[in-house]
Coordinates of C-alpha atoms and ligand atoms in Angstrom, one line a residue:
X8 CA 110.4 156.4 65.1
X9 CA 108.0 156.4 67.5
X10 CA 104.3 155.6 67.0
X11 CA 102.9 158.4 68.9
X12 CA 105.7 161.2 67.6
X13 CA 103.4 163.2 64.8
X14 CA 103.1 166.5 67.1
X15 CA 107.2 166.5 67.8
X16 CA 109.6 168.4 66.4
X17 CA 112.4 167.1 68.5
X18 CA 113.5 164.2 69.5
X19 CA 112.7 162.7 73.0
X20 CA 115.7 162.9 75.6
X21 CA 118.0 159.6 75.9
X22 CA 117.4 159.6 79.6
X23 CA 113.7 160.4 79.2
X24 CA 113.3 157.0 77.0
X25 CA 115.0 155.3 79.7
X26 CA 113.3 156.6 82.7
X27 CA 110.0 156.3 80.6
X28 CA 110.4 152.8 79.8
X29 CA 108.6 150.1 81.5
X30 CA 109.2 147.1 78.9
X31 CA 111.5 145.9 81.5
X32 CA 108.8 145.2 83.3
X33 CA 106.3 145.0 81.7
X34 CA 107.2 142.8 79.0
X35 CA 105.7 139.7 80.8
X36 CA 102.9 140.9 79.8
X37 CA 103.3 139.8 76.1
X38 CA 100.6 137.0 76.4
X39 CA 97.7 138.7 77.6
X40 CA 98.6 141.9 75.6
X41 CA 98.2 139.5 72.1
X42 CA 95.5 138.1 73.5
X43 CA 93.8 141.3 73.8
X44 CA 94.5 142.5 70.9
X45 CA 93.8 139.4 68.8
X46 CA 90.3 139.7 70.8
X47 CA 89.6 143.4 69.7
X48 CA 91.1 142.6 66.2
X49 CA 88.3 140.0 66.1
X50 CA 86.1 142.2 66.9
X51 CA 87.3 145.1 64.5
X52 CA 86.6 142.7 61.9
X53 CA 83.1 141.4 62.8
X54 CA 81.9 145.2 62.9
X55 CA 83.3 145.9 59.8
X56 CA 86.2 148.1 61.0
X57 CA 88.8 145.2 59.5
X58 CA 88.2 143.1 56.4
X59 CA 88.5 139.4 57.1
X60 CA 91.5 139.3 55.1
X61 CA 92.7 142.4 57.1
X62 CA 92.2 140.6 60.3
X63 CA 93.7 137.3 58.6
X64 CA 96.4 139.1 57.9
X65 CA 96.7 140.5 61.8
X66 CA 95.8 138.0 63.4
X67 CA 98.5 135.5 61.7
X68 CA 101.3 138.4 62.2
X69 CA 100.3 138.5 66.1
X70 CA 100.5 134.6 66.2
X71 CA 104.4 135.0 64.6
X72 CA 105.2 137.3 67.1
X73 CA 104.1 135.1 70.3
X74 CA 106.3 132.5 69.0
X75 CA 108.8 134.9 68.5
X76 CA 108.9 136.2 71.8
X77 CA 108.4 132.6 73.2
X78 CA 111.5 131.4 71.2
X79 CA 113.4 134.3 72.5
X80 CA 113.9 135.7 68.7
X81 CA 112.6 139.6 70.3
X82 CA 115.4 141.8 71.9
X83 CA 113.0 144.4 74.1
X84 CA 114.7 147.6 73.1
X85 CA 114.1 150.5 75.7
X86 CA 113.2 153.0 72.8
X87 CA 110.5 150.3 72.3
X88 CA 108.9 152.1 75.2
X89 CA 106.4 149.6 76.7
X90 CA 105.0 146.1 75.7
X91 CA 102.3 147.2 73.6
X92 CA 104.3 149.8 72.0
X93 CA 106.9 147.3 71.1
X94 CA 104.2 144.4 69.8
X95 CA 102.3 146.9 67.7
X96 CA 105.6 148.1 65.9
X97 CA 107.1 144.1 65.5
X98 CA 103.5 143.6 64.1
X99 CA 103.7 147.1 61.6
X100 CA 107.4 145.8 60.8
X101 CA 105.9 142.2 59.8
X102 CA 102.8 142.8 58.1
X103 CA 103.0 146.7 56.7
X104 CA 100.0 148.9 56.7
X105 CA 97.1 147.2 57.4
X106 CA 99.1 146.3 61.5
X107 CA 98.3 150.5 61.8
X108 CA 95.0 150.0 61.3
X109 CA 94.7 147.5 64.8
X110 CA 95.1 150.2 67.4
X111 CA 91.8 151.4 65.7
X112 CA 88.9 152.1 69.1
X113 CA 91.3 151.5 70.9
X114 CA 93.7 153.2 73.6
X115 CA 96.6 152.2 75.2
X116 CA 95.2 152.9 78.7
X117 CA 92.6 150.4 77.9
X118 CA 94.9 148.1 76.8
X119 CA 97.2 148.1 79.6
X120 CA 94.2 147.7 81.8
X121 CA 92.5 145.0 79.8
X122 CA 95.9 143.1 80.2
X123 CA 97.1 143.7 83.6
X124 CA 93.4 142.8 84.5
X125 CA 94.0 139.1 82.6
X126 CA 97.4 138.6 84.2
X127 CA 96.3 139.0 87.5
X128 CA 93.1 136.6 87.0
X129 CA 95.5 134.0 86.0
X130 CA 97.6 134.8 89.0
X131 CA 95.1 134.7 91.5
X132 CA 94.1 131.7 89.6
X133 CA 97.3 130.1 90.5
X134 CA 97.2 131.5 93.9
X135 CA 94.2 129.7 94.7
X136 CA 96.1 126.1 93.8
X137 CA 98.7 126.8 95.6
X138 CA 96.5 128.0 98.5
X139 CA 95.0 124.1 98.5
X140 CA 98.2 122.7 98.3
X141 CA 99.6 124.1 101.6
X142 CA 95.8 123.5 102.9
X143 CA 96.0 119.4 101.8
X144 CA 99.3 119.5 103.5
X145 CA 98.8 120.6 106.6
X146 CA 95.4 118.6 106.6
X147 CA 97.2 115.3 106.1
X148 CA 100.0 115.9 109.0
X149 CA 97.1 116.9 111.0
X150 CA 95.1 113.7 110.1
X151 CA 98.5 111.4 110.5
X152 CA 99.4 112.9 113.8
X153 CA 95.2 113.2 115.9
X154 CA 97.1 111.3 118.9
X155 CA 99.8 113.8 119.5
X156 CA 99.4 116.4 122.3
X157 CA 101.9 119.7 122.4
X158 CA 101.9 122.7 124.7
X159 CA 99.6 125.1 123.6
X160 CA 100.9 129.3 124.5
X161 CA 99.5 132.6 125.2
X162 CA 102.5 134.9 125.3
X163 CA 104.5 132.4 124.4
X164 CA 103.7 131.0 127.8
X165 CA 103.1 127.2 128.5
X166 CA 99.2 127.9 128.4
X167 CA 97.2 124.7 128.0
X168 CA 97.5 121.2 126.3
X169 CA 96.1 120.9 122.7
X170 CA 96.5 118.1 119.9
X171 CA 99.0 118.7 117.0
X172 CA 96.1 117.9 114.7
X173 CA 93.9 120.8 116.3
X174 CA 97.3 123.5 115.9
X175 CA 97.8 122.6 112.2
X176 CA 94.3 123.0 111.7
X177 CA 94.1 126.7 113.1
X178 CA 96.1 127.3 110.1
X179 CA 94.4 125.4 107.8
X180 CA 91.2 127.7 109.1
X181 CA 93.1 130.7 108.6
X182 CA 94.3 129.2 105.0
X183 CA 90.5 128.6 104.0
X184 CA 89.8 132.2 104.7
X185 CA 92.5 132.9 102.1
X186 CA 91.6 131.0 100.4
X187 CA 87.7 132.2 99.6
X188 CA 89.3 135.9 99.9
X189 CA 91.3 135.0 96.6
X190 CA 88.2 133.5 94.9
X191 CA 86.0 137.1 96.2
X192 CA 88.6 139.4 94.5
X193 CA 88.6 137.4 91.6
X194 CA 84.7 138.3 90.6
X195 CA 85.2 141.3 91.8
X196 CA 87.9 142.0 89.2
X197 CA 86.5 139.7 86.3
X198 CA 85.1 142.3 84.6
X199 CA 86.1 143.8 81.2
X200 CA 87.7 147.1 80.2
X201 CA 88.2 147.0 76.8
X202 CA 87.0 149.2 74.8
X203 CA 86.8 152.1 76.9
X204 CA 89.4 153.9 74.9
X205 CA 91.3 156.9 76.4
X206 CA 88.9 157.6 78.6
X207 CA 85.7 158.7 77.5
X208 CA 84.5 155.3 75.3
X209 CA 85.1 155.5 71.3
X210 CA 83.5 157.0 68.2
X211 CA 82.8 153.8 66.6
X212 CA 80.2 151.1 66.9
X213 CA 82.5 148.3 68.8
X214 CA 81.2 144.9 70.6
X215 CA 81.9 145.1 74.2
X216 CA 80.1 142.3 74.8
X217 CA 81.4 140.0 72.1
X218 CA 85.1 141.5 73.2
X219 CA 84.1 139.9 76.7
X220 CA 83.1 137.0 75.5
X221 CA 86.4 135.9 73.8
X222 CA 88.4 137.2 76.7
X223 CA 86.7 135.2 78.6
X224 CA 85.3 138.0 81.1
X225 CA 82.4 137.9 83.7
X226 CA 81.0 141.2 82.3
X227 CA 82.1 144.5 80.5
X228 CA 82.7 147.8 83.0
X229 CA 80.4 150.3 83.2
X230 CA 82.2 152.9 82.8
X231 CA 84.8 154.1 80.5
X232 CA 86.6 156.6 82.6
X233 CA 86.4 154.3 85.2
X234 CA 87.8 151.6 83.9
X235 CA 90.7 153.1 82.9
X236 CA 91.3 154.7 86.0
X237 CA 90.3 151.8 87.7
X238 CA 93.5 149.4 89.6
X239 CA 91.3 148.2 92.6
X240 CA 91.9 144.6 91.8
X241 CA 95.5 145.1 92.0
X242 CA 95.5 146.3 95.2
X243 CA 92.9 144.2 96.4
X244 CA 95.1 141.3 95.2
X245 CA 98.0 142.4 97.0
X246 CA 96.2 143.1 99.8
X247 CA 95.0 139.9 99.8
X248 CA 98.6 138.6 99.8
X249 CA 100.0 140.5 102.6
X250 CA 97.0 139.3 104.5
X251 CA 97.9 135.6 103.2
X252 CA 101.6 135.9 103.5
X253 CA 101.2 137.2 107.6
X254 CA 99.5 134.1 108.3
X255 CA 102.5 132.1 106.8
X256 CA 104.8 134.7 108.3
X257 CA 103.8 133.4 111.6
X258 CA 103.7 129.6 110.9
X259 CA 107.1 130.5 109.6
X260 CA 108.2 132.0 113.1
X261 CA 106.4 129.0 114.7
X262 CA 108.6 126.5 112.6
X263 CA 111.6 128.6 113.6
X264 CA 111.2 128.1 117.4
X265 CA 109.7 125.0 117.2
X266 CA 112.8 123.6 115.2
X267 CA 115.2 125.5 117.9
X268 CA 116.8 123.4 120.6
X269 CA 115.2 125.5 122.9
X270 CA 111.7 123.7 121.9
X271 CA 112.9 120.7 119.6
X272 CA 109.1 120.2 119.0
X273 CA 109.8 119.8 115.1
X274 CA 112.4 118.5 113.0
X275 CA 112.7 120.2 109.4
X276 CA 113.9 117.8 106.8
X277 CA 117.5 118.4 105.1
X278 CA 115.6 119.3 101.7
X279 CA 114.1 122.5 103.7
X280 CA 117.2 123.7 105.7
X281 CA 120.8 124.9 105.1
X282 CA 124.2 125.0 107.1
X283 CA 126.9 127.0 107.9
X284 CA 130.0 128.5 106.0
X285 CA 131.6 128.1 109.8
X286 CA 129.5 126.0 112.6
X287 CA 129.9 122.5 111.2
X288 CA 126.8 121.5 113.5
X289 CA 124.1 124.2 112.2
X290 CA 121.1 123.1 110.5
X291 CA 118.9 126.3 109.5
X292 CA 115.8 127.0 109.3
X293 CA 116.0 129.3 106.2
X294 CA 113.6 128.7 104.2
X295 CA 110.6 129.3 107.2
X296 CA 113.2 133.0 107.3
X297 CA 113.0 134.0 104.1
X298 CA 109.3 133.5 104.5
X299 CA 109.2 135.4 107.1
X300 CA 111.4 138.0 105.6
X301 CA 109.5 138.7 102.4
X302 CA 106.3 139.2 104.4
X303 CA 107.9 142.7 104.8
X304 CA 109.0 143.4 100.8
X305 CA 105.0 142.0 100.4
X306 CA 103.8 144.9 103.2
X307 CA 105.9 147.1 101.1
X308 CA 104.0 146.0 97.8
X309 CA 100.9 146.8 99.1
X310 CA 101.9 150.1 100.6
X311 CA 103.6 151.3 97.6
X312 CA 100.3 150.6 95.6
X313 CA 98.3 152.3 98.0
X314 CA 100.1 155.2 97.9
X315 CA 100.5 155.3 94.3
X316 CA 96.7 155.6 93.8
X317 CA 96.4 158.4 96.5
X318 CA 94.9 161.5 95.2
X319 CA 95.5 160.5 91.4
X320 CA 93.1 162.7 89.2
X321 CA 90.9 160.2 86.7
X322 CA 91.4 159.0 84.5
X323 CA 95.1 157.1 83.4
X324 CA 98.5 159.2 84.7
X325 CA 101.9 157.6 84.3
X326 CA 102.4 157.2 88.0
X327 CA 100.1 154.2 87.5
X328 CA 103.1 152.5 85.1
X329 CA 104.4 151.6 88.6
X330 CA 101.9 149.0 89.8
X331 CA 103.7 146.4 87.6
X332 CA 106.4 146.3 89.4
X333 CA 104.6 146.2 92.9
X334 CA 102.1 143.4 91.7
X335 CA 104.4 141.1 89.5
X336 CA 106.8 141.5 92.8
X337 CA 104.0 140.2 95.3
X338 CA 102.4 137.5 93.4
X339 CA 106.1 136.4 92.6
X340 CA 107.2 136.2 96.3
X341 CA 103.6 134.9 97.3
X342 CA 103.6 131.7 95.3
X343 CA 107.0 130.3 95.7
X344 CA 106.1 131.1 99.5
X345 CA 103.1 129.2 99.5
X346 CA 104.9 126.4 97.4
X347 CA 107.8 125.9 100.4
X348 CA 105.6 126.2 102.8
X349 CA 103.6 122.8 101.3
X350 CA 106.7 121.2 100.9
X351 CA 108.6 122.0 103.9
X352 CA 104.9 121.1 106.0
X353 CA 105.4 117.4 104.3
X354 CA 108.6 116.6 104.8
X355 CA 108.8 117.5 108.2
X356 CA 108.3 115.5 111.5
X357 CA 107.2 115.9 115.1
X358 CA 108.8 115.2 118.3
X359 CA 106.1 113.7 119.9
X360 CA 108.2 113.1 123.0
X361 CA 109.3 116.3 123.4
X362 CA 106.0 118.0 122.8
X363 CA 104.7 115.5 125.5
X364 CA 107.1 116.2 127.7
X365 CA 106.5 119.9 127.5
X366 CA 103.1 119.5 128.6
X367 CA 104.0 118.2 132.0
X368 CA 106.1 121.5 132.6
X369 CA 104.2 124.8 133.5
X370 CA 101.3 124.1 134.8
X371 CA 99.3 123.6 132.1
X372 CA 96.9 121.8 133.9
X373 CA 95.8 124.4 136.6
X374 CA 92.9 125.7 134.3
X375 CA 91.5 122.3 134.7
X376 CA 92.2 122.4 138.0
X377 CA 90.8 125.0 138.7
X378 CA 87.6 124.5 137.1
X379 CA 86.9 121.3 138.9
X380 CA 86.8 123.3 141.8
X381 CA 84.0 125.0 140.4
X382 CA 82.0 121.4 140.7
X383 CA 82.5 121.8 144.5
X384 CA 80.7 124.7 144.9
X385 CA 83.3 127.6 144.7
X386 CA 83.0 130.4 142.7
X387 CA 85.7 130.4 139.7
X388 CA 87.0 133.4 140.6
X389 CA 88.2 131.9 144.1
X390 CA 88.6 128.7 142.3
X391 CA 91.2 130.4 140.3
X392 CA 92.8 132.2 143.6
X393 CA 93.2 128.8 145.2
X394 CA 95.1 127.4 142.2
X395 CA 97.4 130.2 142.1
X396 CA 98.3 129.9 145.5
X397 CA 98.4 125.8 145.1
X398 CA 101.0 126.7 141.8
X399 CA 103.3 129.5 144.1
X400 CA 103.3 126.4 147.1
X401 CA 104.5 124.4 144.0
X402 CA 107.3 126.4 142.8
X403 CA 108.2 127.1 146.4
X404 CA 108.8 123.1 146.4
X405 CA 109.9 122.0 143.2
X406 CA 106.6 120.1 142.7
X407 CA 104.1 119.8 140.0
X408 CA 100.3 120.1 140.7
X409 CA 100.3 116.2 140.4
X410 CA 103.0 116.0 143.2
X411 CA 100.8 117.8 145.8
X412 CA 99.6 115.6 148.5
X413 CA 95.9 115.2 148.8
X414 CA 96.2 116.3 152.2
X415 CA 97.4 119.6 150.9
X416 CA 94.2 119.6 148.3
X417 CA 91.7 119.2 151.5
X418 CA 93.3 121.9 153.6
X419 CA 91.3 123.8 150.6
X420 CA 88.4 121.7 149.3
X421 CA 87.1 119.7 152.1
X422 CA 85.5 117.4 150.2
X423 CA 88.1 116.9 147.7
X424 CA 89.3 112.8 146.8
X425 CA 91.7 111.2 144.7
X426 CA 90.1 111.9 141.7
X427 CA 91.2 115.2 141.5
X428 CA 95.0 113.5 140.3
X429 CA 93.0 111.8 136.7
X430 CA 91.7 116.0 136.5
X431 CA 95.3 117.0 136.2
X432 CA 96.5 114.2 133.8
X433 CA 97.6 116.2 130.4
X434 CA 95.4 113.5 128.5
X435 CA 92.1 114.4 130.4
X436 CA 92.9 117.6 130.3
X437 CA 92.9 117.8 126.3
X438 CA 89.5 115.7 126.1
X439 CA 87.8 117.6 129.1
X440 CA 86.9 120.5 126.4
X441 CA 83.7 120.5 125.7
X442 CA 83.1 123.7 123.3
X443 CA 82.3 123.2 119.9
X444 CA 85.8 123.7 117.8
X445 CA 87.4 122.4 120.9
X446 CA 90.9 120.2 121.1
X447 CA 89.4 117.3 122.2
X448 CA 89.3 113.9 120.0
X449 CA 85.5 114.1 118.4
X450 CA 85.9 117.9 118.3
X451 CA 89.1 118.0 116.1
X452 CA 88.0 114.6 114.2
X453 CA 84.8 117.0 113.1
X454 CA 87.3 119.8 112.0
X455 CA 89.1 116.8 110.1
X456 CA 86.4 115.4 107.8
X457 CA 84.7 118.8 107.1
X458 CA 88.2 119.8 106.3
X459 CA 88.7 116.5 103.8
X460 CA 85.2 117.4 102.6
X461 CA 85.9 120.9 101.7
X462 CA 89.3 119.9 100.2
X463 CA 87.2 117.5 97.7
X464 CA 84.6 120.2 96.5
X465 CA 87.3 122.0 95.1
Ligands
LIG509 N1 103.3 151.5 80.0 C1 102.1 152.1 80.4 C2 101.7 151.5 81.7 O1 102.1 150.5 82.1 C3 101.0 151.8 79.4 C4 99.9 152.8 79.3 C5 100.4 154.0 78.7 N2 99.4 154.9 78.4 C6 99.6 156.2 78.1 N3 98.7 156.9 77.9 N4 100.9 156.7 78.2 O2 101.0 152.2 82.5

């Protein structure tokens, strides 16, 4: 019989109690929903609502069924509707009347919020670790490899040389970001909505703030019909992780074409790659792929939230039984992403070499060029004009800038000498950034030991 069925006459449809089912789903949640309602039985008790041997008596039947569930002695039964529906009845069927009396100031839209809201804390939680992980990974091969100079792109164009260290360190910026945006949402969402009830708050005297305090909450929510209604964090978690999961998305891409022949810039180690059923030769770069490709089911995660919320009336409606599936779904997909990524950063190596090499090709010293120019006295913009023309004279002949005979530099600059051939070495090139947050040696050294600071604060 079902718990709520006092105003039926009939019984619900078959394919009703299957479509209305969540436990499925939901019944992950079986932690945080005994937590909670160990919490608010505590709480029952100390207001008088519960004697202590009442609450004795709960609180030792809700303990069974944790380890029940944990020792895989509960079958979840669709007619069991949801997780709290099913706990409540295990804990009736176990301890007799006095398990009615927990559910007492309390609703089930509270409760679903009160634990979704303690499951996601602990996720984010988790998130942030791994966040750190990938960041102390990428801040070591950064620190092990200051020396080595790549091709840096716009367009995927040879643009200008930059260090390794100074590339992996973008990402570890863009990482950090995460990183804090995690820690934001989580005090955003570390506040309490038990005992909010249906909707409107309860009838009896409860403790909010002792409730809080023993779920281990920042503060209570205002507001009752808010809080129920409320699934902000949610979305602002998952939002959080599309955002995160882009930025691996492209690293991913990056490690794809890097690892290509094509670019042979990295080498991914045989833990991190898989072959073919046919090409005897292939080693693939799956793992950076899959990354990649669940960056669209975690888009999707967000979406479907967002839309889910749209134009809902306050306070609870079923539609909102759906954010389970969307949430658990992206913080899934987000972690083990996070946790590859780490892994397949340390075990891989660089081509130094080839990334070397690839600097020499494509110009990608004409900026430099070009702006030495500049300290003879011509405007940039013609400065700029010359160097194209000396680059099309250089295609023309199969020659790089360094090729070009100084006579061919004076029939431009006058003045110019034989320095102008250390101005186009890929070395000077990479130091002769000045900027703060530059690629040159003291500039990404800086980046490295606030980095190692940063990393040791947390
Ligand atoms: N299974 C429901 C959910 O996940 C629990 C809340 C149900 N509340 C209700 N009033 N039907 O949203």
């Amino acid at each position: 019989m079902k718990l709520w069925s006092g105003r039926f006459k009939e019984n619900t449809n078959e394919l009703m109690d299957l479509f209305n089912a969540s436990i499925d789903i939901d019944s992950r949640l079986y932690k945080e929903d005994i937590e909670g309602s160990l919490a608010h039985s505590q709480m029952l008790s100390k207001i008088g609502i519960l004697t202590s041997d009442e609450y004795k008596q709960i609180e030792n039947g809700l303990i069974e069924i944790l380890s029940d569930i944990e020792n895989n002695r509960v079958e979840f039964k669709v007619t069991d509707e949801d997780i709290h529906m099913c706990i409540e009845s295990l804990l009736i069927e176990k301890i007799g009347v006095v398990g009615k009396k927990l559910h007492t100031a309390r609703s089930r839209n509270d409760q679903v919020a009160v634990d979704l809201r303690l499951y996601v804390k602990k996720e984010v939680k988790k998130i942030m670790l791994l966040t750190l992980q990938l960041m102390e990974a990428l801040y070591q091969k950064a620190n092990d490899n200051v020396e080595v100079i790549m091709p840096g792109y716009t367009h995927l164009q040879r643009a200008q040389p930059i260090r390794l260290s100074f590339y992996l360190m973008a990402y570890f910026s863009m990482l950090k970001r995460d990183y804090i945006r995690f820690s934001n949402a989580y005090q955003l969402m570390d506040s309490m909505p038990l005992g909010a009830g249906a909707l409107a708050g309860t009838g009896y005297e409860t403790d909010r703030e002792y409730l809080k305090e023993i779920l281990g909450f920042d503060s209570i929510m205002e507001n009752a019909l808010d809080a129920v209604s409320d699934r902000d964090y949610v979305i602002e978690t998952s939002s959080d992780i599309a955002l995160g999961m882009m930025h691996l998305s492209r690293l991913a891409e990056e490690i794809v074409i890097y690892s290509s022949k094509e670019f042979d810039f990295f080498a991914l180690s045989d833990q991190f790659s898989t072959g073919s059923s046919i090409m005897p030769q292939k080693k693939n770069p799956d793992a950076a792929e899959l990354i990649r490709g669940k960056t669209g089911s975690i888009y999707g995660n967000l979406i479907s939230l967002l839309v889910m919320m749209k134009g809902l009336p306050l306070a609870y409606n079923k539609d909102m039984q759906e954010d389970k599936k969307q949430i658990f779904e992206a913080t899934d997909n987000y972690k083990i992403s996070l946790e590859i990524m780490a892994k397949m950063i340390n075990t891989m190596t660089f081509k130094e070499d080839k990334m070397y090499m690839a600097t020499k090709e494509g110009f990608l010293n004409a900026t430099d060029l070009a702006d030495y120019l500049v300290s003879f006295g011509i405007p940039f913009r013609e400065s700029h004009e010359i160097v194209g023309n000396l680059v099309a004279f250089a295609i023309d002949n199969n020659l790089t800038l360094e090729d070009i005979s100084l006579d061919k530099y004076k029939e431009y600059v006058i003045d110019i000498d034989e320095k102008v051939y250390e101005i186009l070495d890929i070395k000077n090139c990479v130091e002769s950034k000045k900027s703060a947050g530059s690629t040159n040696k003291k500039s990404v050294l800086k980046m490295l030991e606030n980095a190692s600071k940063w990393l040791e604060e947390k």
